[in-house]
Amino acid sequence: MNSDTNFTIDLQEICIFIPTLNECNTIAGLIDDFHSLGFSNILVVDGHSKDGTASIAKEKGATVIMQTGKGKGQAIIQAFEIIEQEYIIMIDGDGTYLANDVHLLIEAMESGAGHVIGDRLANPAKGALTPLNFIGNKILNKLFGFAYGEWLTDILSGYRGFTRDTISQLVLTQEGFEIETEITAECVKNEIDIKIVPITYLPRAKGAITKLNPMADGFKIGRIIIKMARNNNPLFYFSLMGGMTVLIGIIIGIYVVNEWLKGITHNLLAMLTTLIIISGIQMFVFAIMGDLIVSLHRETMRYVKKLK
Ligand SMILES: Nc1nc2c(ncn2[C@@H]2O[C@H](COP(=O)(O)OP(=O)(O)OP(=O)(O)O)[C@@H](O)[C@H]2O)c(=O)[nH]1
Ligand SMILES: [Mg+2]
């Protein structure tokens, strides 16, 4: 792809946004690649890198700003507040994504997508994902599917496209690696047209250190999927909570009955079991009522959007 590619979108209307933290090995090459494809609006939001990433990016002609807080999420929130172009391509600066794949994202936006996700899991190069990362990603994608009813194949991708209109609808608060989950959940909530395009995913350059802690960040991401589902899909959230509560009640109940069969009666524990099971069943009622409220709210919002 090059500058004379037949896009209907003017390249001047596109901002290439790269969040970076200590990516001195790869940032120069990435900026060069985008320049050679005809992109001139390149924004790097740097997390006070200690390895000279910011000055390398400046030398290469990118606009560089320092993030005011901490975490990839905070850098993204800050960038979304200042980007003026109509289209935003977000790409990690660690050299695991190819600038050359950008046309796939732009074409999807040209055909009407409000948000495009580059699917890493469709075509990962050998060694790009550790077995733990691959399985973790698969599990989190499935959990997201259960929670939101949208079976997306790569909710955690770092190569994405947005329109300005989409960004204006997202309420983002997560400062760390939970941000991609929040972006995806907000897009689903706002019924934004999400398109998935398969992209190439490469291993990190040798010596470049990941900032992601697969276990700790994986659990944080799982927690945020469930937490955000409370407002977006109460049927899932309260059914899950209700199911777990009833299960605890049943386990204690089995113990109580077992003891009773041996001639030992636990009156208090039996009462507690009943209470726990009844609370669990009440949560299922909550789930149905919450689902009704959310459905009504969605319908109202659709109507308000139409009026707008
Ligand atoms: N501005 C900023 N960028 C960050 C921060 N943490 C990570 N990044 C950048 O966000 C992008 C993704 O970070 P990675 O460490 O590659 O995380 P990942 O891609 O989820 O994990 P890997 O699969 O191990 O590469 C990279 O370009 C990082 O430099 C941060 O605190 N601030
Ligand atoms: Mg990475």
PDB file of C-alpha atoms and ligand atoms in Angstrom, residues 19-21 23 45-47 67 71-72 75 92-94 177 201 204 210-212, ligand 1:
ATOM      1  CA  PRO A  19       1.149   4.512  22.974  1.00  0.00           C
ATOM      2  CA  THR A  20       4.719   3.756  24.017  1.00  0.00           C
ATOM      3  CA  LEU A  21       6.702   2.822  27.070  1.00  0.00           C
ATOM      4  CA  GLU A  23      10.027   0.844  22.825  1.00  0.00           C
ATOM      5  CA  VAL A  45       1.854   9.312  23.666  1.00  0.00           C
ATOM      6  CA  ASP A  46       4.816   8.245  25.752  1.00  0.00           C
ATOM      7  CA  GLY A  47       4.789   7.033  29.342  1.00  0.00           C
ATOM      8  CA  GLN A  67       1.297  11.192  29.301  1.00  0.00           C
ATOM      9  CA  GLY A  71      -0.635   3.110  32.368  1.00  0.00           C
ATOM     10  CA  LYS A  72      -1.516   2.351  28.742  1.00  0.00           C
ATOM     11  CA  ALA A  75      -2.339   7.289  27.656  1.00  0.00           C
ATOM     12  CA  ASP A  92       1.161  -0.732  19.820  1.00  0.00           C
ATOM     13  CA  GLY A  93       4.714   0.514  19.404  1.00  0.00           C
ATOM     14  CA  ASP A  94       6.412  -2.809  20.147  1.00  0.00           C
ATOM     15  CA  PHE A 177      -4.330  -2.990  30.371  1.00  0.00           C
ATOM     16  CA  TYR A 201       0.958 -10.726  14.685  1.00  0.00           C
ATOM     17  CA  ARG A 204       8.300  -8.984  20.271  1.00  0.00           C
ATOM     18  CA  THR A 210       6.652  -6.699  27.808  1.00  0.00           C
ATOM     19  CA  LYS A 211       4.817  -4.503  30.308  1.00  0.00           C
ATOM     20  CA  LEU A 212       2.017  -7.019  30.568  1.00  0.00           C
TER      21      LEU A 212
HETATM   22  N1  LIG B   1       2.111   5.505  27.120  1.00  0.00           N
HETATM   23  C1  LIG B   1       2.173   4.278  27.637  1.00  0.00           C
HETATM   24  N2  LIG B   1       2.274   3.203  26.844  1.00  0.00           N
HETATM   25  C2  LIG B   1       2.327   1.976  27.411  1.00  0.00           C
HETATM   26  C3  LIG B   1       2.296   1.780  28.796  1.00  0.00           C
HETATM   27  N3  LIG B   1       2.380   0.443  29.054  1.00  0.00           N
HETATM   28  C4  LIG B   1       2.483  -0.161  27.853  1.00  0.00           C
HETATM   29  N4  LIG B   1       2.462   0.762  26.868  1.00  0.00           N
HETATM   30  C5  LIG B   1       2.567   0.547  25.426  1.00  0.00           C
HETATM   31  O1  LIG B   1       1.399  -0.158  25.040  1.00  0.00           O
HETATM   32  C6  LIG B   1       1.715  -1.080  24.011  1.00  0.00           C
HETATM   33  C7  LIG B   1       1.331  -2.478  24.480  1.00  0.00           C
HETATM   34  O2  LIG B   1       2.156  -2.873  25.558  1.00  0.00           O
HETATM   35  P1  LIG B   1       2.791  -4.327  25.623  1.00  0.00           P
HETATM   36  O3  LIG B   1       3.765  -4.387  26.739  1.00  0.00           O
HETATM   37  O4  LIG B   1       3.277  -4.688  24.256  1.00  0.00           O
HETATM   38  O5  LIG B   1       1.552  -5.184  26.019  1.00  0.00           O
HETATM   39  P2  LIG B   1       0.846  -6.317  25.203  1.00  0.00           P
HETATM   40  O6  LIG B   1       0.968  -6.080  23.723  1.00  0.00           O
HETATM   41  O7  LIG B   1      -0.518  -6.427  25.750  1.00  0.00           O
HETATM   42  O8  LIG B   1       1.700  -7.567  25.666  1.00  0.00           O
HETATM   43  P3  LIG B   1       2.685  -8.503  24.835  1.00  0.00           P
HETATM   44  O9  LIG B   1       1.787  -9.506  24.183  1.00  0.00           O
HETATM   45  O10 LIG B   1       3.597  -9.100  25.852  1.00  0.00           O
HETATM   46  O11 LIG B   1       3.412  -7.653  23.840  1.00  0.00           O
HETATM   47  C8  LIG B   1       3.206  -0.929  23.723  1.00  0.00           C
HETATM   48  O12 LIG B   1       3.399  -0.040  22.667  1.00  0.00           O
HETATM   49  C9  LIG B   1       3.726  -0.337  25.027  1.00  0.00           C
HETATM   50  O13 LIG B   1       4.905   0.419  24.851  1.00  0.00           O
HETATM   51  C10 LIG B   1       2.167   2.942  29.638  1.00  0.00           C
HETATM   52  O14 LIG B   1       2.127   2.879  30.862  1.00  0.00           O
HETATM   53  N5  LIG B   1       2.121   4.149  29.004  1.00  0.00           N
END
